[in-house]
Short mmCIF file of N, CA, C and O in Angstrom, two decimals:
data_model
loop_
_atom_site.label_atom_id
_atom_site.label_comp_id
_atom_site.label_asym_id
_atom_site.label_seq_id
_atom_site.Cartn_x
_atom_site.Cartn_y
_atom_site.Cartn_z
N MET K 1 -31.32 1.84 16.91
CA MET K 1 -30.44 0.71 16.65
C MET K 1 -29.07 1.03 17.25
O MET K 1 -28.49 2.07 16.98
N PRO K 2 -28.54 0.10 18.07
CA PRO K 2 -27.22 0.34 18.68
C PRO K 2 -26.12 0.35 17.62
O PRO K 2 -26.19 -0.33 16.62
N VAL K 3 -25.13 1.17 17.90
CA VAL K 3 -23.98 1.27 17.00
C VAL K 3 -22.74 0.81 17.77
O VAL K 3 -22.53 1.20 18.91
N ALA K 4 -21.96 -0.02 17.13
CA ALA K 4 -20.71 -0.50 17.73
C ALA K 4 -19.54 0.09 16.95
O ALA K 4 -19.67 0.43 15.78
N ARG K 5 -18.41 0.19 17.62
CA ARG K 5 -17.20 0.69 16.96
C ARG K 5 -16.18 -0.43 16.88
O ARG K 5 -15.85 -1.06 17.87
N VAL K 6 -15.70 -0.64 15.66
CA VAL K 6 -14.62 -1.60 15.44
C VAL K 6 -13.40 -0.80 15.00
O VAL K 6 -13.51 0.08 14.14
N VAL K 7 -12.26 -1.08 15.60
CA VAL K 7 -11.03 -0.36 15.32
C VAL K 7 -10.08 -1.29 14.58
O VAL K 7 -9.90 -2.45 14.97
N VAL K 8 -9.49 -0.78 13.50
CA VAL K 8 -8.45 -1.51 12.77
C VAL K 8 -7.17 -0.68 12.89
O VAL K 8 -7.12 0.45 12.41
N ASP K 9 -6.19 -1.24 13.57
CA ASP K 9 -4.87 -0.60 13.67
C ASP K 9 -3.94 -1.23 12.65
O ASP K 9 -3.83 -2.47 12.60
N VAL K 10 -3.31 -0.40 11.84
CA VAL K 10 -2.41 -0.86 10.79
C VAL K 10 -1.01 -0.33 11.10
O VAL K 10 -0.85 0.88 11.33
N MET K 11 -0.02 -1.21 11.11
CA MET K 11 1.36 -0.82 11.38
C MET K 11 2.28 -1.46 10.35
O MET K 11 2.02 -2.56 9.88
N LEU K 12 3.36 -0.74 10.04
CA LEU K 12 4.37 -1.34 9.19
C LEU K 12 4.94 -2.58 9.87
O LEU K 12 5.09 -2.61 11.10
N LYS K 13 5.27 -3.59 9.09
CA LYS K 13 5.90 -4.77 9.65
C LYS K 13 7.24 -4.37 10.26
O LYS K 13 7.88 -3.40 9.80
N PRO K 14 7.69 -5.08 11.30
CA PRO K 14 8.93 -4.68 12.00
C PRO K 14 10.15 -4.57 11.08
O PRO K 14 11.02 -3.74 11.32
N GLU K 15 10.22 -5.38 10.05
CA GLU K 15 11.39 -5.36 9.18
C GLU K 15 11.35 -4.26 8.12
O GLU K 15 12.31 -4.06 7.38
N ILE K 16 10.26 -3.50 8.05
CA ILE K 16 10.11 -2.44 7.07
C ILE K 16 10.58 -1.12 7.67
O ILE K 16 10.18 -0.74 8.77
N LEU K 17 11.44 -0.41 6.96
CA LEU K 17 11.95 0.89 7.39
C LEU K 17 10.79 1.87 7.57
O LEU K 17 9.88 1.92 6.75
N ASP K 18 10.82 2.63 8.64
CA ASP K 18 9.77 3.61 8.96
C ASP K 18 10.39 5.00 9.05
O ASP K 18 10.72 5.48 10.13
N PRO K 19 10.58 5.68 7.91
CA PRO K 19 11.24 6.99 7.93
C PRO K 19 10.49 8.04 8.74
O PRO K 19 11.10 8.88 9.39
N GLN K 20 9.16 8.01 8.72
CA GLN K 20 8.40 8.99 9.49
C GLN K 20 8.60 8.75 10.99
O GLN K 20 8.82 9.70 11.76
N GLY K 21 8.56 7.52 11.42
CA GLY K 21 8.81 7.19 12.82
C GLY K 21 10.22 7.58 13.23
O GLY K 21 10.44 8.10 14.34
N GLN K 22 11.19 7.35 12.35
CA GLN K 22 12.58 7.72 12.65
C GLN K 22 12.73 9.23 12.78
O GLN K 22 13.46 9.71 13.65
N ALA K 23 12.05 9.99 11.93
CA ALA K 23 12.13 11.45 12.00
C ALA K 23 11.56 11.95 13.33
O ALA K 23 12.13 12.85 13.96
N VAL K 24 10.45 11.37 13.76
CA VAL K 24 9.87 11.76 15.04
C VAL K 24 10.82 11.40 16.17
O VAL K 24 11.07 12.21 17.07
N GLN K 25 11.38 10.20 16.13
CA GLN K 25 12.30 9.74 17.17
C GLN K 25 13.51 10.66 17.29
O GLN K 25 13.94 11.01 18.38
N ARG K 26 14.07 11.09 16.15
CA ARG K 26 15.23 11.98 16.17
C ARG K 26 14.88 13.37 16.71
O ARG K 26 15.71 14.04 17.31
N ALA K 27 13.64 13.80 16.51
CA ALA K 27 13.22 15.13 16.97
C ALA K 27 12.92 15.17 18.46
O ALA K 27 13.01 16.24 19.08
N LEU K 28 12.58 14.08 19.06
CA LEU K 28 12.15 14.07 20.46
C LEU K 28 13.17 14.66 21.44
O LEU K 28 12.80 15.49 22.28
N PRO K 29 14.47 14.29 21.37
CA PRO K 29 15.43 14.89 22.32
C PRO K 29 15.51 16.42 22.19
O PRO K 29 15.63 17.12 23.20
N ARG K 30 15.41 16.92 20.97
CA ARG K 30 15.46 18.37 20.77
C ARG K 30 14.25 19.06 21.40
O ARG K 30 14.30 20.24 21.75
N LEU K 31 13.16 18.32 21.54
CA LEU K 31 11.94 18.87 22.13
C LEU K 31 11.83 18.60 23.63
O LEU K 31 10.82 18.89 24.25
N GLY K 32 12.89 17.99 24.19
CA GLY K 32 12.92 17.74 25.62
C GLY K 32 12.35 16.40 26.05
O GLY K 32 12.13 16.18 27.24
N PHE K 33 12.11 15.50 25.11
CA PHE K 33 11.58 14.19 25.43
C PHE K 33 12.70 13.16 25.29
O PHE K 33 12.94 12.62 24.21
N ASP K 34 13.39 12.89 26.38
CA ASP K 34 14.49 11.93 26.37
C ASP K 34 13.97 10.55 26.77
O ASP K 34 12.90 10.42 27.35
N GLY K 35 14.77 9.54 26.46
CA GLY K 35 14.44 8.18 26.88
C GLY K 35 13.55 7.42 25.94
O GLY K 35 13.14 6.30 26.26
N ILE K 36 13.22 7.96 24.79
CA ILE K 36 12.41 7.25 23.79
C ILE K 36 13.39 6.64 22.79
O ILE K 36 14.06 7.36 22.06
N SER K 37 13.47 5.33 22.74
CA SER K 37 14.48 4.69 21.90
C SER K 37 13.98 4.34 20.50
O SER K 37 14.79 4.11 19.61
N ASP K 38 12.67 4.30 20.29
CA ASP K 38 12.16 3.96 18.96
C ASP K 38 10.74 4.49 18.82
O ASP K 38 9.99 4.56 19.80
N VAL K 39 10.37 4.86 17.61
CA VAL K 39 9.02 5.31 17.29
C VAL K 39 8.61 4.65 15.98
O VAL K 39 9.39 4.65 15.02
N ARG K 40 7.44 4.08 15.96
CA ARG K 40 6.86 3.52 14.73
C ARG K 40 5.53 4.23 14.52
O ARG K 40 4.75 4.40 15.46
N GLN K 41 5.24 4.65 13.32
CA GLN K 41 3.97 5.30 13.04
C GLN K 41 3.05 4.30 12.35
O GLN K 41 3.50 3.34 11.73
N GLY K 42 1.77 4.54 12.49
CA GLY K 42 0.79 3.65 11.87
C GLY K 42 -0.49 4.39 11.54
O GLY K 42 -0.54 5.63 11.59
N LYS K 43 -1.52 3.62 11.24
CA LYS K 43 -2.82 4.18 10.89
C LYS K 43 -3.87 3.52 11.78
O LYS K 43 -3.76 2.36 12.12
N ARG K 44 -4.90 4.29 12.13
CA ARG K 44 -6.02 3.77 12.92
C ARG K 44 -7.30 4.10 12.18
O ARG K 44 -7.54 5.26 11.82
N PHE K 45 -8.11 3.09 11.96
CA PHE K 45 -9.41 3.25 11.32
C PHE K 45 -10.48 2.91 12.35
O PHE K 45 -10.40 1.84 12.97
N GLU K 46 -11.46 3.79 12.54
CA GLU K 46 -12.58 3.53 13.43
C GLU K 46 -13.82 3.36 12.58
O GLU K 46 -14.23 4.29 11.87
N LEU K 47 -14.41 2.18 12.63
CA LEU K 47 -15.57 1.84 11.82
C LEU K 47 -16.80 1.76 12.71
O LEU K 47 -16.82 0.98 13.66
N GLU K 48 -17.81 2.56 12.42
CA GLU K 48 -19.07 2.49 13.15
C GLU K 48 -19.93 1.44 12.46
O GLU K 48 -20.19 1.52 11.26
N VAL K 49 -20.39 0.46 13.24
CA VAL K 49 -21.14 -0.67 12.70
C VAL K 49 -22.55 -0.63 13.27
O VAL K 49 -22.73 -0.55 14.49
N ASP K 50 -23.55 -0.68 12.40
CA ASP K 50 -24.94 -0.74 12.85
C ASP K 50 -25.22 -2.12 13.40
O ASP K 50 -24.93 -3.13 12.77
N GLY K 51 -25.79 -2.16 14.59
CA GLY K 51 -26.16 -3.43 15.19
C GLY K 51 -25.00 -4.11 15.88
O GLY K 51 -23.91 -3.55 16.01
N PRO K 52 -25.23 -5.34 16.32
CA PRO K 52 -24.18 -6.06 17.06
C PRO K 52 -23.05 -6.49 16.14
O PRO K 52 -23.23 -6.68 14.94
N VAL K 53 -21.88 -6.65 16.73
CA VAL K 53 -20.71 -7.11 15.98
C VAL K 53 -20.60 -8.62 16.21
O VAL K 53 -20.19 -9.07 17.27
N ASP K 54 -21.02 -9.38 15.21
CA ASP K 54 -20.97 -10.83 15.32
C ASP K 54 -19.81 -11.36 14.49
O ASP K 54 -19.04 -10.60 13.90
N ASP K 55 -19.67 -12.68 14.45
CA ASP K 55 -18.55 -13.29 13.71
C ASP K 55 -18.57 -12.95 12.23
O ASP K 55 -17.52 -12.71 11.63
N ALA K 56 -19.76 -12.89 11.64
CA ALA K 56 -19.86 -12.56 10.21
C ALA K 56 -19.40 -11.13 9.95
O ALA K 56 -18.70 -10.85 8.98
N THR K 57 -19.80 -10.21 10.83
CA THR K 57 -19.39 -8.81 10.69
C THR K 57 -17.88 -8.69 10.83
O THR K 57 -17.22 -8.00 10.04
N LEU K 58 -17.32 -9.37 11.83
CA LEU K 58 -15.87 -9.33 12.02
C LEU K 58 -15.12 -9.93 10.83
O LEU K 58 -14.08 -9.42 10.43
N ALA K 59 -15.67 -10.98 10.25
CA ALA K 59 -15.04 -11.59 9.06
C ALA K 59 -15.03 -10.60 7.91
O ALA K 59 -14.03 -10.49 7.18
N ARG K 60 -16.12 -9.86 7.72
CA ARG K 60 -16.18 -8.86 6.65
C ARG K 60 -15.20 -7.72 6.90
O ARG K 60 -14.55 -7.22 5.98
N ILE K 61 -15.08 -7.29 8.15
CA ILE K 61 -14.15 -6.21 8.47
C ILE K 61 -12.71 -6.68 8.30
O ILE K 61 -11.86 -5.94 7.81
N HIS K 62 -12.45 -7.92 8.67
CA HIS K 62 -11.10 -8.48 8.46
C HIS K 62 -10.78 -8.50 6.97
O HIS K 62 -9.67 -8.13 6.56
N GLU K 63 -11.75 -8.90 6.15
CA GLU K 63 -11.56 -8.91 4.70
C GLU K 63 -11.33 -7.49 4.18
O GLU K 63 -10.46 -7.26 3.34
N LEU K 64 -12.10 -6.53 4.70
CA LEU K 64 -11.93 -5.12 4.32
C LEU K 64 -10.53 -4.63 4.67
O LEU K 64 -9.86 -3.99 3.85
N ALA K 65 -10.08 -4.96 5.87
CA ALA K 65 -8.75 -4.53 6.30
C ALA K 65 -7.67 -5.14 5.43
O ALA K 65 -6.73 -4.46 5.01
N GLU K 66 -7.80 -6.42 5.14
CA GLU K 66 -6.79 -7.13 4.37
C GLU K 66 -6.73 -6.67 2.92
O GLU K 66 -5.67 -6.60 2.32
N SER K 67 -7.90 -6.32 2.35
CA SER K 67 -7.92 -5.99 0.93
C SER K 67 -7.86 -4.49 0.64
O SER K 67 -7.52 -4.09 -0.47
N PHE K 68 -8.19 -3.64 1.64
CA PHE K 68 -8.32 -2.21 1.34
C PHE K 68 -7.57 -1.31 2.32
O PHE K 68 -6.93 -0.35 1.91
N LEU K 69 -7.65 -1.59 3.61
CA LEU K 69 -7.08 -0.68 4.60
C LEU K 69 -5.58 -0.88 4.79
O LEU K 69 -4.87 0.06 5.15
N ALA K 70 -5.10 -2.10 4.59
CA ALA K 70 -3.68 -2.39 4.81
C ALA K 70 -3.05 -2.95 3.54
O ALA K 70 -3.70 -3.65 2.78
N ASN K 71 -1.80 -2.62 3.35
CA ASN K 71 -1.00 -3.24 2.30
C ASN K 71 -0.27 -4.39 2.99
O ASN K 71 0.77 -4.18 3.62
N THR K 72 -0.81 -5.59 2.88
CA THR K 72 -0.30 -6.71 3.66
C THR K 72 1.08 -7.18 3.24
O THR K 72 1.66 -8.03 3.91
N VAL K 73 1.63 -6.62 2.18
CA VAL K 73 3.01 -6.93 1.83
C VAL K 73 3.96 -6.28 2.84
O VAL K 73 4.96 -6.86 3.23
N ILE K 74 3.60 -5.07 3.29
CA ILE K 74 4.49 -4.33 4.20
C ILE K 74 3.85 -3.97 5.53
O ILE K 74 4.52 -3.42 6.40
N GLU K 75 2.54 -4.26 5.71
CA GLU K 75 1.85 -3.85 6.93
C GLU K 75 1.12 -5.03 7.58
O GLU K 75 0.65 -5.94 6.90
N ASN K 76 1.03 -4.97 8.90
CA ASN K 76 0.21 -5.86 9.70
C ASN K 76 -1.00 -5.08 10.19
O ASN K 76 -0.96 -3.85 10.26
N PHE K 77 -2.06 -5.78 10.57
CA PHE K 77 -3.21 -5.09 11.15
C PHE K 77 -3.82 -5.93 12.26
O PHE K 77 -3.65 -7.14 12.30
N ILE K 78 -4.51 -5.22 13.16
CA ILE K 78 -5.24 -5.86 14.26
C ILE K 78 -6.65 -5.28 14.26
O ILE K 78 -6.83 -4.06 14.14
N VAL K 79 -7.65 -6.13 14.42
CA VAL K 79 -9.05 -5.72 14.49
C VAL K 79 -9.48 -5.82 15.95
O VAL K 79 -9.25 -6.84 16.60
N LYS K 80 -10.10 -4.74 16.47
CA LYS K 80 -10.57 -4.70 17.85
C LYS K 80 -11.99 -4.15 17.89
O LYS K 80 -12.36 -3.35 17.03
N VAL K 81 -12.74 -4.55 18.89
CA VAL K 81 -14.07 -3.99 19.13
C VAL K 81 -14.00 -3.12 20.37
O VAL K 81 -13.47 -3.56 21.40
N GLU K 82 -14.50 -1.89 20.27
CA GLU K 82 -14.55 -0.99 21.43
C GLU K 82 -15.87 -1.20 22.16
O GLU K 82 -16.93 -1.29 21.53
N ASP K 83 -15.81 -1.21 23.49
CA ASP K 83 -17.06 -1.29 24.24
C ASP K 83 -17.62 0.11 24.43
O ASP K 83 -17.04 1.10 23.96
N ALA K 84 -18.74 0.22 25.11
CA ALA K 84 -19.41 1.51 25.26
C ALA K 84 -18.54 2.55 25.96
O ALA K 84 -18.66 3.74 25.72
N ALA K 85 -17.63 2.08 26.83
CA ALA K 85 -16.76 3.00 27.56
C ALA K 85 -15.52 3.38 26.75
O ALA K 85 -14.71 4.17 27.20
N GLY K 86 -15.35 2.79 25.57
CA GLY K 86 -14.20 3.11 24.73
C GLY K 86 -13.03 2.17 24.92
O GLY K 86 -12.01 2.34 24.26
N ALA K 87 -13.15 1.20 25.82
CA ALA K 87 -12.07 0.22 26.00
C ALA K 87 -12.07 -0.73 24.82
O ALA K 87 -13.12 -1.13 24.32
N GLU K 88 -10.86 -1.06 24.37
CA GLU K 88 -10.74 -1.93 23.20
C GLU K 88 -10.47 -3.35 23.63
O GLU K 88 -9.73 -3.60 24.58
N GLU K 89 -11.08 -4.27 22.91
CA GLU K 89 -10.84 -5.70 23.15
C GLU K 89 -10.44 -6.32 21.82
O GLU K 89 -11.24 -6.34 20.88
N PRO K 90 -9.20 -6.81 21.72
CA PRO K 90 -8.80 -7.44 20.45
C PRO K 90 -9.67 -8.65 20.16
O PRO K 90 -9.92 -9.47 21.04
N VAL K 91 -10.18 -8.72 18.96
CA VAL K 91 -10.96 -9.88 18.56
C VAL K 91 -10.25 -10.64 17.47
O VAL K 91 -10.58 -11.77 17.18
N SER K 92 -9.29 -9.99 16.87
CA SER K 92 -8.52 -10.65 15.83
C SER K 92 -7.11 -10.08 15.88
O SER K 92 -6.90 -8.93 15.51
N SER K 93 -6.20 -10.87 16.40
CA SER K 93 -4.83 -10.43 16.35
C SER K 93 -4.21 -10.82 15.03
O SER K 93 -3.02 -10.85 14.87
N ALA K 94 -5.11 -11.13 14.08
CA ALA K 94 -4.66 -11.50 12.75
C ALA K 94 -3.85 -10.36 12.16
O ALA K 94 -4.28 -9.22 12.18
N VAL K 95 -2.71 -10.69 11.66
CA VAL K 95 -1.86 -9.70 11.03
C VAL K 95 -1.94 -9.91 9.53
O VAL K 95 -2.45 -10.92 9.07
N GLY K 96 -1.44 -8.95 8.80
CA GLY K 96 -1.44 -9.07 7.35
C GLY K 96 -0.87 -10.39 6.89
O GLY K 96 0.03 -10.94 7.51
N ALA K 97 -1.41 -10.88 5.84
CA ALA K 97 -0.98 -12.18 5.32
C ALA K 97 0.51 -12.15 4.98
O ALA K 97 1.01 -11.21 4.40
N GLU K 98 1.20 -13.18 5.38
CA GLU K 98 2.61 -13.32 5.04
C GLU K 98 2.71 -13.87 3.62
O GLU K 98 2.31 -14.99 3.37
N LYS K 99 3.16 -13.03 2.73
CA LYS K 99 3.22 -13.46 1.32
C LYS K 99 4.64 -13.45 0.86
O LYS K 99 5.47 -12.73 1.25
#
C-alpha cells in the first residue's frame, strides 16, 4: 500500500511575540551570520498517510491541525502534501481560525 506524506507547518501569528526567534536573531551576528533581519520559529509535523491523500483525508488532517497541532489563538498553520521526490505542494493555505 502506498504511503503519502502530509506536512503541517505551524507558525506563530505575525502579531505574536516570538522570543525564541528573537534570541536566535540576536545570536546570528555573533556567529558570523550578518544580514538576517528577522527570525521566526515554528513547528513542522510530518504525517505518513496510508493510501492516497484525497479531499476527505485532507479535511481530517486540517481538523487535526486546527484542534490538536496548532493553538489557533496564537498560531497559523498550512497543510501540504509531499510528492515522492519530497517536493511540497500546498493544498490548504488555511491558517488558524481567526477568533
